[in-house]
PDB file of C-alpha atoms and ligand atoms in Angstrom:
ATOM      1  CA  UNK D   1     -35.787 -29.762  -8.856  1.00 60.00           C
ATOM      2  CA  UNK D   2     -33.291 -32.097  -7.328  1.00 68.00           C
ATOM      3  CA  UNK D   3     -33.775 -34.676  -4.378  1.00 86.00           C
ATOM      4  CA  UNK D   4     -31.318 -33.250  -2.328  1.00 96.00           C
ATOM      5  CA  UNK D   5     -31.717 -31.411   0.783  1.00 97.00           C
ATOM      6  CA  UNK D   6     -29.161 -28.904   1.594  1.00 98.00           C
ATOM      7  CA  UNK D   7     -27.662 -27.687   5.210  1.00 98.00           C
ATOM      8  CA  UNK D   8     -26.025 -24.588   4.974  1.00 98.00           C
ATOM      9  CA  UNK D   9     -24.199 -23.607   8.347  1.00 98.00           C
ATOM     10  CA  UNK D  10     -23.146 -20.053   8.942  1.00 97.00           C
ATOM     11  CA  UNK D  11     -26.322 -18.925   6.551  1.00 97.00           C
ATOM     12  CA  UNK D  12     -26.483 -15.427   7.745  1.00 96.00           C
ATOM     13  CA  UNK D  13     -23.339 -14.462   6.880  1.00 95.00           C
ATOM     14  CA  UNK D  14     -22.094 -12.443   3.789  1.00 96.00           C
ATOM     15  CA  UNK D  15     -22.064 -15.484   1.473  1.00 97.00           C
ATOM     16  CA  UNK D  16     -24.454 -17.520   3.288  1.00 96.00           C
ATOM     17  CA  UNK D  17     -27.293 -15.557   2.846  1.00 94.00           C
ATOM     18  CA  UNK D  18     -27.383 -14.614  -1.169  1.00 97.00           C
ATOM     19  CA  UNK D  19     -26.219 -18.759  -1.337  1.00 97.00           C
ATOM     20  CA  UNK D  20     -29.335 -19.467   0.437  1.00 97.00           C
ATOM     21  CA  UNK D  21     -31.592 -17.955  -1.921  1.00 96.00           C
ATOM     22  CA  UNK D  22     -29.773 -19.449  -5.183  1.00 97.00           C
ATOM     23  CA  UNK D  23     -29.659 -23.259  -3.514  1.00 97.00           C
ATOM     24  CA  UNK D  24     -33.563 -22.550  -2.987  1.00 97.00           C
ATOM     25  CA  UNK D  25     -34.141 -21.963  -6.694  1.00 96.00           C
ATOM     26  CA  UNK D  26     -32.287 -24.796  -7.882  1.00 96.00           C
ATOM     27  CA  UNK D  27     -33.281 -27.868  -4.684  1.00 96.00           C
ATOM     28  CA  UNK D  28     -36.552 -25.843  -3.663  1.00 96.00           C
ATOM     29  CA  UNK D  29     -37.705 -24.186  -0.586  1.00 96.00           C
ATOM     30  CA  UNK D  30     -38.154 -27.113   1.866  1.00 96.00           C
ATOM     31  CA  UNK D  31     -34.833 -28.554   0.546  1.00 97.00           C
ATOM     32  CA  UNK D  32     -32.489 -25.702   1.796  1.00 98.00           C
ATOM     33  CA  UNK D  33     -32.000 -25.631   5.563  1.00 98.00           C
ATOM     34  CA  UNK D  34     -30.127 -22.268   6.924  1.00 98.00           C
ATOM     35  CA  UNK D  35     -28.693 -22.747  10.146  1.00 98.00           C
ATOM     36  CA  UNK D  36     -26.404 -19.937  12.218  1.00 97.00           C
ATOM     37  CA  UNK D  37     -25.702 -19.054  15.876  1.00 97.00           C
ATOM     38  CA  UNK D  38     -27.314 -15.066  14.751  1.00 94.00           C
ATOM     39  CA  UNK D  39     -31.151 -15.214  14.134  1.00 90.00           C
ATOM     40  CA  UNK D  40     -32.017 -13.884  10.496  1.00 89.00           C
ATOM     41  CA  UNK D  41     -33.081 -10.689  10.047  1.00 83.00           C
ATOM     42  CA  UNK D  42     -36.134 -11.535   8.061  1.00 85.00           C
ATOM     43  CA  UNK D  43     -37.060 -15.426   7.933  1.00 86.00           C
ATOM     44  CA  UNK D  44     -36.632 -16.116   4.054  1.00 91.00           C
ATOM     45  CA  UNK D  45     -35.971 -19.710   4.644  1.00 95.00           C
ATOM     46  CA  UNK D  46     -36.163 -22.765   6.780  1.00 97.00           C
ATOM     47  CA  UNK D  47     -33.712 -21.969  10.214  1.00 97.00           C
ATOM     48  CA  UNK D  48     -32.303 -23.957  12.652  1.00 97.00           C
ATOM     49  CA  UNK D  49     -30.022 -22.416  15.570  1.00 97.00           C
ATOM     50  CA  UNK D  50     -26.697 -24.268  15.501  1.00 98.00           C
ATOM     51  CA  UNK D  51     -23.300 -23.725  17.091  1.00 98.00           C
ATOM     52  CA  UNK D  52     -21.030 -25.985  15.029  1.00 98.00           C
ATOM     53  CA  UNK D  53     -19.431 -26.747  18.069  1.00 98.00           C
ATOM     54  CA  UNK D  54     -22.291 -28.672  19.427  1.00 98.00           C
ATOM     55  CA  UNK D  55     -22.160 -32.060  17.530  1.00 97.00           C
ATOM     56  CA  UNK D  56     -25.218 -33.380  18.969  1.00 98.00           C
ATOM     57  CA  UNK D  57     -27.241 -30.412  17.649  1.00 98.00           C
ATOM     58  CA  UNK D  58     -25.929 -31.021  14.199  1.00 98.00           C
ATOM     59  CA  UNK D  59     -26.294 -34.278  14.296  1.00 98.00           C
ATOM     60  CA  UNK D  60     -30.262 -33.936  15.064  1.00 98.00           C
ATOM     61  CA  UNK D  61     -30.352 -31.057  12.373  1.00 98.00           C
ATOM     62  CA  UNK D  62     -29.108 -33.422   9.622  1.00 98.00           C
ATOM     63  CA  UNK D  63     -31.293 -36.050  10.860  1.00 98.00           C
ATOM     64  CA  UNK D  64     -34.605 -34.322  11.259  1.00 98.00           C
ATOM     65  CA  UNK D  65     -34.531 -32.911   7.643  1.00 98.00           C
ATOM     66  CA  UNK D  66     -32.479 -35.955   6.154  1.00 97.00           C
ATOM     67  CA  UNK D  67     -29.921 -33.884   4.870  1.00 98.00           C
ATOM     68  CA  UNK D  68     -27.811 -35.180   2.114  1.00 98.00           C
ATOM     69  CA  UNK D  69     -24.996 -32.276   1.276  1.00 98.00           C
ATOM     70  CA  UNK D  70     -23.793 -29.617   3.606  1.00 98.00           C
ATOM     71  CA  UNK D  71     -22.220 -25.990   2.480  1.00 98.00           C
ATOM     72  CA  UNK D  72     -20.215 -25.354   5.521  1.00 98.00           C
ATOM     73  CA  UNK D  73     -19.753 -21.833   5.698  1.00 98.00           C
ATOM     74  CA  UNK D  74     -19.323 -20.500   9.531  1.00 98.00           C
ATOM     75  CA  UNK D  75     -15.814 -19.446  10.384  1.00 97.00           C
ATOM     76  CA  UNK D  76     -14.019 -16.592  11.963  1.00 97.00           C
ATOM     77  CA  UNK D  77     -12.215 -14.573   9.366  1.00 97.00           C
ATOM     78  CA  UNK D  78      -8.824 -13.116   9.280  1.00 97.00           C
ATOM     79  CA  UNK D  79      -8.803  -9.620  11.265  1.00 97.00           C
ATOM     80  CA  UNK D  80     -11.469 -10.841  13.802  1.00 97.00           C
ATOM     81  CA  UNK D  81      -9.442 -14.174  14.325  1.00 98.00           C
ATOM     82  CA  UNK D  82      -6.253 -12.292  15.442  1.00 97.00           C
ATOM     83  CA  UNK D  83      -7.873 -10.746  18.467  1.00 97.00           C
ATOM     84  CA  UNK D  84      -8.913 -14.341  19.741  1.00 97.00           C
ATOM     85  CA  UNK D  85      -6.519 -16.749  18.032  1.00 98.00           C
ATOM     86  CA  UNK D  86      -7.614 -19.967  20.430  1.00 98.00           C
ATOM     87  CA  UNK D  87     -11.008 -19.675  20.144  1.00 98.00           C
ATOM     88  CA  UNK D  88     -10.789 -18.830  15.963  1.00 98.00           C
ATOM     89  CA  UNK D  89      -8.397 -22.158  15.748  1.00 98.00           C
ATOM     90  CA  UNK D  90     -11.337 -23.994  17.739  1.00 98.00           C
ATOM     91  CA  UNK D  91     -14.128 -22.758  15.748  1.00 98.00           C
ATOM     92  CA  UNK D  92     -12.769 -23.127  12.066  1.00 98.00           C
ATOM     93  CA  UNK D  93     -10.613 -26.373  12.775  1.00 98.00           C
ATOM     94  CA  UNK D  94     -13.239 -28.295  15.441  1.00 98.00           C
ATOM     95  CA  UNK D  95     -16.214 -27.042  13.281  1.00 98.00           C
ATOM     96  CA  UNK D  96     -14.960 -28.576  10.002  1.00 98.00           C
ATOM     97  CA  UNK D  97     -13.823 -31.685  11.984  1.00 98.00           C
ATOM     98  CA  UNK D  98     -17.709 -32.227  13.296  1.00 98.00           C
ATOM     99  CA  UNK D  99     -18.707 -31.551   9.610  1.00 98.00           C
ATOM    100  CA  UNK D 100     -16.555 -33.944   7.827  1.00 98.00           C
ATOM    101  CA  UNK D 101     -17.091 -36.644  10.873  1.00 98.00           C
ATOM    102  CA  UNK D 102     -21.158 -36.386  10.551  1.00 98.00           C
ATOM    103  CA  UNK D 103     -20.847 -36.539   6.938  1.00 98.00           C
ATOM    104  CA  UNK D 104     -18.762 -39.464   6.735  1.00 98.00           C
ATOM    105  CA  UNK D 105     -20.761 -41.358   9.267  1.00 98.00           C
ATOM    106  CA  UNK D 106     -24.018 -40.594   7.532  1.00 98.00           C
ATOM    107  CA  UNK D 107     -22.673 -40.862   4.472  1.00 97.00           C
ATOM    108  CA  UNK D 108     -23.662 -37.737   2.827  1.00 98.00           C
ATOM    109  CA  UNK D 109     -23.447 -37.315  -0.864  1.00 97.00           C
ATOM    110  CA  UNK D 110     -21.144 -33.888  -0.939  1.00 98.00           C
ATOM    111  CA  UNK D 111     -19.587 -31.475   1.109  1.00 98.00           C
ATOM    112  CA  UNK D 112     -18.459 -27.757   0.443  1.00 98.00           C
ATOM    113  CA  UNK D 113     -15.677 -25.701   2.272  1.00 98.00           C
ATOM    114  CA  UNK D 114     -14.502 -22.478   1.499  1.00 98.00           C
ATOM    115  CA  UNK D 115     -10.999 -21.920   1.551  1.00 98.00           C
ATOM    116  CA  UNK D 116      -9.232 -18.650   1.232  1.00 98.00           C
ATOM    117  CA  UNK D 117      -6.636 -16.303  -0.255  1.00 98.00           C
ATOM    118  CA  UNK D 118      -5.421 -15.965   3.224  1.00 98.00           C
ATOM    119  CA  UNK D 119      -3.942 -19.499   3.143  1.00 98.00           C
ATOM    120  CA  UNK D 120      -1.179 -17.870   1.377  1.00 98.00           C
ATOM    121  CA  UNK D 121       1.971 -16.111   3.457  1.00 98.00           C
ATOM    122  CA  UNK D 122       5.013 -13.893   2.757  1.00 97.00           C
ATOM    123  CA  UNK D 123       6.865 -16.539   0.910  1.00 97.00           C
ATOM    124  CA  UNK D 124       4.267 -17.261  -1.769  1.00 97.00           C
ATOM    125  CA  UNK D 125       4.682 -15.523  -5.146  1.00 97.00           C
ATOM    126  CA  UNK D 126       2.349 -12.674  -5.361  1.00 96.00           C
ATOM    127  CA  UNK D 127       1.780 -12.315  -8.887  1.00 97.00           C
ATOM    128  CA  UNK D 128      -0.400 -15.013 -10.467  1.00 97.00           C
ATOM    129  CA  UNK D 129      -0.031 -17.316  -7.370  1.00 98.00           C
ATOM    130  CA  UNK D 130      -0.165 -20.648  -8.438  1.00 98.00           C
ATOM    131  CA  UNK D 131      -2.172 -23.423  -7.318  1.00 98.00           C
ATOM    132  CA  UNK D 132       0.450 -25.460  -5.780  1.00 98.00           C
ATOM    133  CA  UNK D 133       2.791 -23.166  -3.720  1.00 98.00           C
ATOM    134  CA  UNK D 134       4.170 -22.204  -0.223  1.00 97.00           C
ATOM    135  CA  UNK D 135       0.962 -22.068   2.356  1.00 98.00           C
ATOM    136  CA  UNK D 136       2.569 -20.303   5.235  1.00 97.00           C
ATOM    137  CA  UNK D 137       0.016 -18.115   6.238  1.00 98.00           C
ATOM    138  CA  UNK D 138       0.505 -15.455   8.732  1.00 97.00           C
ATOM    139  CA  UNK D 139      -3.033 -15.392  10.188  1.00 98.00           C
ATOM    140  CA  UNK D 140      -4.822 -18.199  12.611  1.00 98.00           C
ATOM    141  CA  UNK D 141      -7.677 -17.889   9.831  1.00 98.00           C
ATOM    142  CA  UNK D 142      -5.041 -18.795   7.452  1.00 98.00           C
ATOM    143  CA  UNK D 143      -3.673 -21.500   9.147  1.00 98.00           C
ATOM    144  CA  UNK D 144      -7.034 -22.911   9.793  1.00 98.00           C
ATOM    145  CA  UNK D 145      -7.880 -22.707   6.020  1.00 98.00           C
ATOM    146  CA  UNK D 146      -4.863 -24.511   5.080  1.00 98.00           C
ATOM    147  CA  UNK D 147      -5.277 -27.435   7.509  1.00 98.00           C
ATOM    148  CA  UNK D 148      -9.225 -27.255   6.716  1.00 98.00           C
ATOM    149  CA  UNK D 149      -8.041 -28.021   3.038  1.00 98.00           C
ATOM    150  CA  UNK D 150      -5.727 -30.877   3.667  1.00 98.00           C
ATOM    151  CA  UNK D 151      -8.364 -32.397   6.299  1.00 98.00           C
ATOM    152  CA  UNK D 152     -10.981 -32.117   3.361  1.00 98.00           C
ATOM    153  CA  UNK D 153      -8.468 -33.893   0.729  1.00 98.00           C
ATOM    154  CA  UNK D 154      -7.515 -36.742   3.433  1.00 98.00           C
ATOM    155  CA  UNK D 155     -11.396 -37.515   4.109  1.00 98.00           C
ATOM    156  CA  UNK D 156     -11.793 -37.716   0.262  1.00 98.00           C
ATOM    157  CA  UNK D 157      -8.995 -40.361  -0.132  1.00 98.00           C
ATOM    158  CA  UNK D 158      -9.288 -41.714   2.799  1.00 98.00           C
ATOM    159  CA  UNK D 159     -13.065 -42.353   2.898  1.00 98.00           C
ATOM    160  CA  UNK D 160     -14.039 -41.660  -0.838  1.00 97.00           C
ATOM    161  CA  UNK D 161     -15.841 -38.719   0.036  1.00 98.00           C
ATOM    162  CA  UNK D 162     -16.790 -36.006  -2.023  1.00 98.00           C
ATOM    163  CA  UNK D 163     -15.827 -32.795  -0.578  1.00 98.00           C
ATOM    164  CA  UNK D 164     -15.075 -29.829  -2.783  1.00 98.00           C
ATOM    165  CA  UNK D 165     -13.659 -26.405  -1.892  1.00 98.00           C
ATOM    166  CA  UNK D 166     -12.607 -22.921  -3.755  1.00 98.00           C
ATOM    167  CA  UNK D 167      -9.981 -20.064  -2.497  1.00 98.00           C
ATOM    168  CA  UNK D 168     -12.252 -17.219  -2.057  1.00 98.00           C
ATOM    169  CA  UNK D 169     -10.719 -13.982  -3.147  1.00 98.00           C
ATOM    170  CA  UNK D 170     -12.237 -10.807  -0.980  1.00 98.00           C
ATOM    171  CA  UNK D 171     -15.971 -11.273  -1.734  1.00 98.00           C
ATOM    172  CA  UNK D 172     -17.754  -8.036  -2.876  1.00 98.00           C
ATOM    173  CA  UNK D 173     -21.571  -7.989  -2.912  1.00 98.00           C
ATOM    174  CA  UNK D 174     -24.618  -5.227  -2.490  1.00 98.00           C
ATOM    175  CA  UNK D 175     -26.567  -7.873  -0.975  1.00 96.00           C
ATOM    176  CA  UNK D 176     -25.108  -8.357   2.521  1.00 94.00           C
ATOM    177  CA  UNK D 177     -22.425  -6.995   4.822  1.00 94.00           C
ATOM    178  CA  UNK D 178     -18.739  -8.802   5.536  1.00 92.00           C
ATOM    179  CA  UNK D 179     -17.900  -8.972   9.023  1.00 90.00           C
ATOM    180  CA  UNK D 180     -14.173  -9.182  10.385  1.00 95.00           C
ATOM    181  CA  UNK D 181     -12.102  -9.710   7.079  1.00 97.00           C
ATOM    182  CA  UNK D 182      -9.198  -7.911   5.725  1.00 98.00           C
ATOM    183  CA  UNK D 183     -10.937  -7.303   2.291  1.00 98.00           C
ATOM    184  CA  UNK D 184     -14.137  -5.846   4.236  1.00 97.00           C
ATOM    185  CA  UNK D 185     -13.331  -2.130   3.064  1.00 98.00           C
ATOM    186  CA  UNK D 186     -13.731  -3.199  -0.719  1.00 98.00           C
ATOM    187  CA  UNK D 187     -17.744  -3.450   0.241  1.00 98.00           C
ATOM    188  CA  UNK D 188     -17.760  -0.574   3.019  1.00 98.00           C
ATOM    189  CA  UNK D 189     -16.210   2.235   0.417  1.00 98.00           C
ATOM    190  CA  UNK D 190     -19.327   1.293  -1.928  1.00 98.00           C
ATOM    191  CA  UNK D 191     -22.055   2.226   0.986  1.00 98.00           C
ATOM    192  CA  UNK D 192     -20.002   5.078   1.764  1.00 97.00           C
ATOM    193  CA  UNK D 193     -20.044   6.433  -1.459  1.00 97.00           C
ATOM    194  CA  UNK D 194     -23.522   5.980  -2.180  1.00 97.00           C
ATOM    195  CA  UNK D 195     -24.383   7.550   0.926  1.00 96.00           C
ATOM    196  CA  UNK D 196     -22.199  10.772  -0.066  1.00 95.00           C
ATOM    197  CA  UNK D 197     -20.051  10.640   2.723  1.00 96.00           C
ATOM    198  CA  UNK D 198     -16.093  10.025   2.400  1.00 97.00           C
ATOM    199  CA  UNK D 199     -14.570   7.189   3.275  1.00 98.00           C
ATOM    200  CA  UNK D 200     -11.168   6.206   5.638  1.00 98.00           C
ATOM    201  CA  UNK D 201      -9.302   3.070   4.758  1.00 98.00           C
ATOM    202  CA  UNK D 202      -7.669   0.514   6.797  1.00 98.00           C
ATOM    203  CA  UNK D 203      -5.238  -0.310   4.235  1.00 98.00           C
ATOM    204  CA  UNK D 204      -2.632   1.799   2.351  1.00 98.00           C
ATOM    205  CA  UNK D 205      -3.863   3.352  -1.298  1.00 98.00           C
ATOM    206  CA  UNK D 206      -1.602   0.911  -3.253  1.00 98.00           C
ATOM    207  CA  UNK D 207      -2.169  -2.241  -1.713  1.00 98.00           C
ATOM    208  CA  UNK D 208      -3.898  -4.653  -4.388  1.00 98.00           C
ATOM    209  CA  UNK D 209      -5.792  -7.665  -3.157  1.00 98.00           C
ATOM    210  CA  UNK D 210      -8.015 -10.233  -5.188  1.00 98.00           C
ATOM    211  CA  UNK D 211     -11.497  -9.682  -5.095  1.00 98.00           C
ATOM    212  CA  UNK D 212     -14.278 -11.294  -6.624  1.00 98.00           C
ATOM    213  CA  UNK D 213     -17.984 -10.156  -7.227  1.00 98.00           C
ATOM    214  CA  UNK D 214     -20.849 -11.878  -5.659  1.00 98.00           C
ATOM    215  CA  UNK D 215     -22.544 -12.700  -8.618  1.00 98.00           C
ATOM    216  CA  UNK D 216     -19.182 -14.362  -9.995  1.00 98.00           C
ATOM    217  CA  UNK D 217     -18.959 -16.350  -6.622  1.00 98.00           C
ATOM    218  CA  UNK D 218     -21.733 -17.695  -6.327  1.00 98.00           C
ATOM    219  CA  UNK D 219     -22.047 -19.331  -9.898  1.00 98.00           C
ATOM    220  CA  UNK D 220     -18.257 -20.282  -9.354  1.00 98.00           C
ATOM    221  CA  UNK D 221     -19.570 -22.105  -6.012  1.00 98.00           C
ATOM    222  CA  UNK D 222     -22.391 -23.915  -7.769  1.00 98.00           C
ATOM    223  CA  UNK D 223     -20.513 -24.949 -10.840  1.00 98.00           C
ATOM    224  CA  UNK D 224     -18.013 -26.657  -8.873  1.00 98.00           C
ATOM    225  CA  UNK D 225     -20.620 -28.265  -6.988  1.00 98.00           C
ATOM    226  CA  UNK D 226     -22.259 -29.848 -10.163  1.00 97.00           C
ATOM    227  CA  UNK D 227     -19.106 -30.556 -11.894  1.00 98.00           C
ATOM    228  CA  UNK D 228     -18.983 -34.445 -12.723  1.00 98.00           C
ATOM    229  CA  UNK D 229     -16.807 -35.699  -9.390  1.00 97.00           C
ATOM    230  CA  UNK D 230     -14.255 -37.007 -12.047  1.00 97.00           C
ATOM    231  CA  UNK D 231     -13.314 -33.489 -13.357  1.00 98.00           C
ATOM    232  CA  UNK D 232     -12.374 -32.498  -9.817  1.00 98.00           C
ATOM    233  CA  UNK D 233      -8.507 -32.862  -9.606  1.00 98.00           C
ATOM    234  CA  UNK D 234      -7.565 -30.716  -6.608  1.00 98.00           C
ATOM    235  CA  UNK D 235      -9.347 -32.055  -3.313  1.00 98.00           C
ATOM    236  CA  UNK D 236      -7.646 -29.608  -0.764  1.00 98.00           C
ATOM    237  CA  UNK D 237      -9.300 -26.241  -2.835  1.00 98.00           C
ATOM    238  CA  UNK D 238      -9.035 -24.288  -6.103  1.00 98.00           C
ATOM    239  CA  UNK D 239      -7.409 -21.059  -6.705  1.00 98.00           C
ATOM    240  CA  UNK D 240     -10.251 -18.806  -8.092  1.00 98.00           C
ATOM    241  CA  UNK D 241      -9.393 -15.527  -9.308  1.00 97.00           C
ATOM    242  CA  UNK D 242     -11.927 -12.411  -9.849  1.00 96.00           C
ATOM    243  CA  UNK D 243     -10.228  -8.868 -10.007  1.00 97.00           C
ATOM    244  CA  UNK D 244      -7.153  -7.530  -8.504  1.00 98.00           C
ATOM    245  CA  UNK D 245      -7.360  -3.740  -7.254  1.00 98.00           C
ATOM    246  CA  UNK D 246      -5.864  -1.375  -4.761  1.00 98.00           C
ATOM    247  CA  UNK D 247      -8.098   1.037  -2.926  1.00 98.00           C
ATOM    248  CA  UNK D 248      -6.658   3.836  -4.644  1.00 98.00           C
ATOM    249  CA  UNK D 249      -7.888   1.689  -8.040  1.00 98.00           C
ATOM    250  CA  UNK D 250     -11.497   1.367  -6.457  1.00 98.00           C
ATOM    251  CA  UNK D 251     -11.759   4.919  -5.787  1.00 98.00           C
ATOM    252  CA  UNK D 252     -11.104   6.128  -9.215  1.00 98.00           C
ATOM    253  CA  UNK D 253     -13.426   3.369 -10.236  1.00 98.00           C
ATOM    254  CA  UNK D 254     -16.056   4.817  -8.216  1.00 98.00           C
ATOM    255  CA  UNK D 255     -15.261   8.573  -8.977  1.00 98.00           C
ATOM    256  CA  UNK D 256     -16.065   7.917 -12.629  1.00 98.00           C
ATOM    257  CA  UNK D 257     -19.898   8.083 -11.492  1.00 97.00           C
ATOM    258  CA  UNK D 258     -19.255  10.056  -8.361  1.00 97.00           C
ATOM    259  CA  UNK D 259     -16.811  12.531  -9.053  1.00 97.00           C
ATOM    260  CA  UNK D 260     -16.800  14.063  -5.607  1.00 97.00           C
ATOM    261  CA  UNK D 261     -15.960  10.690  -3.742  1.00 98.00           C
ATOM    262  CA  UNK D 262     -12.929  11.042  -1.894  1.00 98.00           C
ATOM    263  CA  UNK D 263     -10.989   8.416   0.243  1.00 98.00           C
ATOM    264  CA  UNK D 264      -8.315   9.177   2.888  1.00 98.00           C
ATOM    265  CA  UNK D 265      -5.876   6.371   4.464  1.00 98.00           C
ATOM    266  CA  UNK D 266      -4.989   5.446   8.125  1.00 98.00           C
ATOM    267  CA  UNK D 267      -3.724   1.691   7.980  1.00 98.00           C
ATOM    268  CA  UNK D 268      -4.287  -0.572  10.540  1.00 97.00           C
ATOM    269  CA  UNK D 269      -2.888  -3.925  11.850  1.00 97.00           C
ATOM    270  CA  UNK D 270      -5.165  -5.171   8.900  1.00 98.00           C
ATOM    271  CA  UNK D 271      -1.966  -3.668   6.416  1.00 98.00           C
ATOM    272  CA  UNK D 272       0.298  -6.273   7.568  1.00 98.00           C
ATOM    273  CA  UNK D 273      -2.378  -9.427   6.707  1.00 98.00           C
ATOM    274  CA  UNK D 274      -3.012  -7.545   3.302  1.00 98.00           C
ATOM    275  CA  UNK D 275       0.580  -7.833   3.041  1.00 98.00           C
ATOM    276  CA  UNK D 276       0.720 -11.131   3.110  1.00 98.00           C
ATOM    277  CA  UNK D 277      -1.393 -12.107   0.621  1.00 98.00           C
ATOM    278  CA  UNK D 278      -1.335 -12.237  -3.042  1.00 98.00           C
ATOM    279  CA  UNK D 279      -1.765  -9.592  -5.696  1.00 97.00           C
ATOM    280  CA  UNK D 280      -3.210 -11.951  -8.084  1.00 97.00           C
ATOM    281  CA  UNK D 281      -4.395 -15.168  -8.294  1.00 98.00           C
ATOM    282  CA  UNK D 282      -3.629 -17.960 -11.335  1.00 98.00           C
ATOM    283  CA  UNK D 283      -6.661 -20.029 -11.616  1.00 98.00           C
ATOM    284  CA  UNK D 284      -6.234 -22.102 -14.932  1.00 98.00           C
ATOM    285  CA  UNK D 285      -6.828 -25.343 -13.081  1.00 98.00           C
ATOM    286  CA  UNK D 286     -10.216 -23.963 -12.270  1.00 98.00           C
ATOM    287  CA  UNK D 287     -10.561 -23.044 -15.809  1.00 98.00           C
ATOM    288  CA  UNK D 288      -9.513 -26.334 -17.120  1.00 98.00           C
ATOM    289  CA  UNK D 289     -10.903 -28.920 -14.804  1.00 98.00           C
ATOM    290  CA  UNK D 290     -14.626 -27.321 -14.668  1.00 98.00           C
ATOM    291  CA  UNK D 291     -14.784 -24.338 -17.007  1.00 98.00           C
ATOM    292  CA  UNK D 292     -14.418 -21.613 -14.618  1.00 98.00           C
ATOM    293  CA  UNK D 293     -14.605 -18.278 -16.146  1.00 97.00           C
ATOM    294  CA  UNK D 294     -14.747 -14.635 -14.378  1.00 97.00           C
ATOM    295  CA  UNK D 295     -17.774 -12.393 -15.682  1.00 97.00           C
ATOM    296  CA  UNK D 296     -17.396  -9.358 -14.015  1.00 98.00           C
ATOM    297  CA  UNK D 297     -14.252  -7.084 -14.185  1.00 97.00           C
ATOM    298  CA  UNK D 298     -13.693  -3.643 -11.957  1.00 98.00           C
ATOM    299  CA  UNK D 299     -15.726  -1.576 -14.162  1.00 97.00           C
ATOM    300  CA  UNK D 300     -18.576  -3.974 -14.536  1.00 98.00           C
ATOM    301  CA  UNK D 301     -18.444  -4.605 -10.608  1.00 98.00           C
ATOM    302  CA  UNK D 302     -18.457  -1.103  -9.795  1.00 98.00           C
ATOM    303  CA  UNK D 303     -21.402   0.109 -12.112  1.00 98.00           C
ATOM    304  CA  UNK D 304     -23.589  -3.179 -10.772  1.00 98.00           C
ATOM    305  CA  UNK D 305     -22.547  -2.424  -7.164  1.00 98.00           C
ATOM    306  CA  UNK D 306     -23.481   1.514  -7.359  1.00 97.00           C
ATOM    307  CA  UNK D 307     -26.931   0.606  -9.220  1.00 97.00           C
ATOM    308  CA  UNK D 308     -28.108  -1.946  -6.616  1.00 97.00           C
ATOM    309  CA  UNK D 309     -26.975  -0.066  -3.653  1.00 97.00           C
ATOM    310  CA  UNK D 310     -28.515   3.001  -5.349  1.00 95.00           C
ATOM    311  CA  UNK D 311     -32.151   1.297  -5.325  1.00 95.00           C
ATOM    312  CA  UNK D 312     -31.268  -0.097  -1.877  1.00 94.00           C
ATOM    313  CA  UNK D 313     -30.815   3.043  -0.273  1.00 93.00           C
ATOM    314  CA  UNK D 314     -33.222   5.351  -2.075  1.00 88.00           C
ATOM    315  CA  UNK D 315     -35.696   5.587   0.659  1.00 86.00           C
ATOM    316  CA  UNK D 316     -33.029   6.912   2.971  1.00 83.00           C
ATOM    317  CA  UNK D 317     -31.044   9.228   0.074  1.00 81.00           C
ATOM    318  CA  UNK D 318     -34.983  10.775  -1.107  1.00 76.00           C
TER     319      UNK D 318
HETATM  320  N1  LIG F   1     -12.270 -11.958   3.098  1.00 74.94           N
HETATM  321  C1  LIG F   1     -11.414 -12.631   4.083  1.00 74.94           C
HETATM  322  C2  LIG F   1     -10.712 -11.561   4.747  1.00 74.94           C
HETATM  323  O1  LIG F   1     -10.499 -10.647   4.646  1.00 74.94           O
HETATM  324  C3  LIG F   1     -10.348 -13.657   3.236  1.00 74.94           C
HETATM  325  O2  LIG F   1     -10.932 -15.056   3.100  1.00 74.94           O
HETATM  326  O3  LIG F   1     -10.644 -12.367   5.865  1.00 74.94           O
END
């Protein structure tokens, strides 16, 4: 086991809950502290209540456990963010600045900050979006991620800190549910399919978006954080690619296993957000710098999702 002690902020979210368990296997149970403004459903880790806007409490938690690394996952996502733009800006930006400042003062060894495909906008090339391109997002969530990426790079360059980041596509996993994002439909659709319900999609049939399977994204995050610092050439945030598909394509992939499954379409305000994001992402820099490789394609992801959710819902379906 390694000597670091990790604080995960936003640990009860879609990604945090899975990342917490993974980090426990690497650093040991006592060295992974999870925190959130929501209590965990089951206490599977050491947990501290933490509102990221409360600087004093953040400092107290870091001191209590002698934290050496922070994974700062707490944020309001794209769709929820549009309902309260100023609050979203405050939580996403001030939250990050609180973390960066404390990490600087306490000389933490590493910080992880997730960025997103939401940094891209209508002027960005849609197909195979390059690492370095126009970043003019349409959502306040995207704006906060662009600014956040730049703050991370600023702290790295100005103070010599080690901060790392990935631009996550929509994350798909059976372990947890997303909340408030535009890509959330791609998790929900599997739950409906397994429960033998039909699915009403809030995006149009042909709207393609970059997505990634949970196993890939967790592995990618750990690989990035494990890479030698000298290999990390991008200090804003790395493009990361998984698999791109439309609601129609994922429906067809599910129908190979559940032929009776049906999707209908009722696009809402999230359609415009989706249309401002790319179809597919060029992640060659991540491949080159730290050996990133996607493992799951649409077929593999669909098979595993249906298998795992089938197990999960077995008592309900029996
Ligand atoms: N999954 C996020 C969202 O839809 C994108 O990072 O908001």
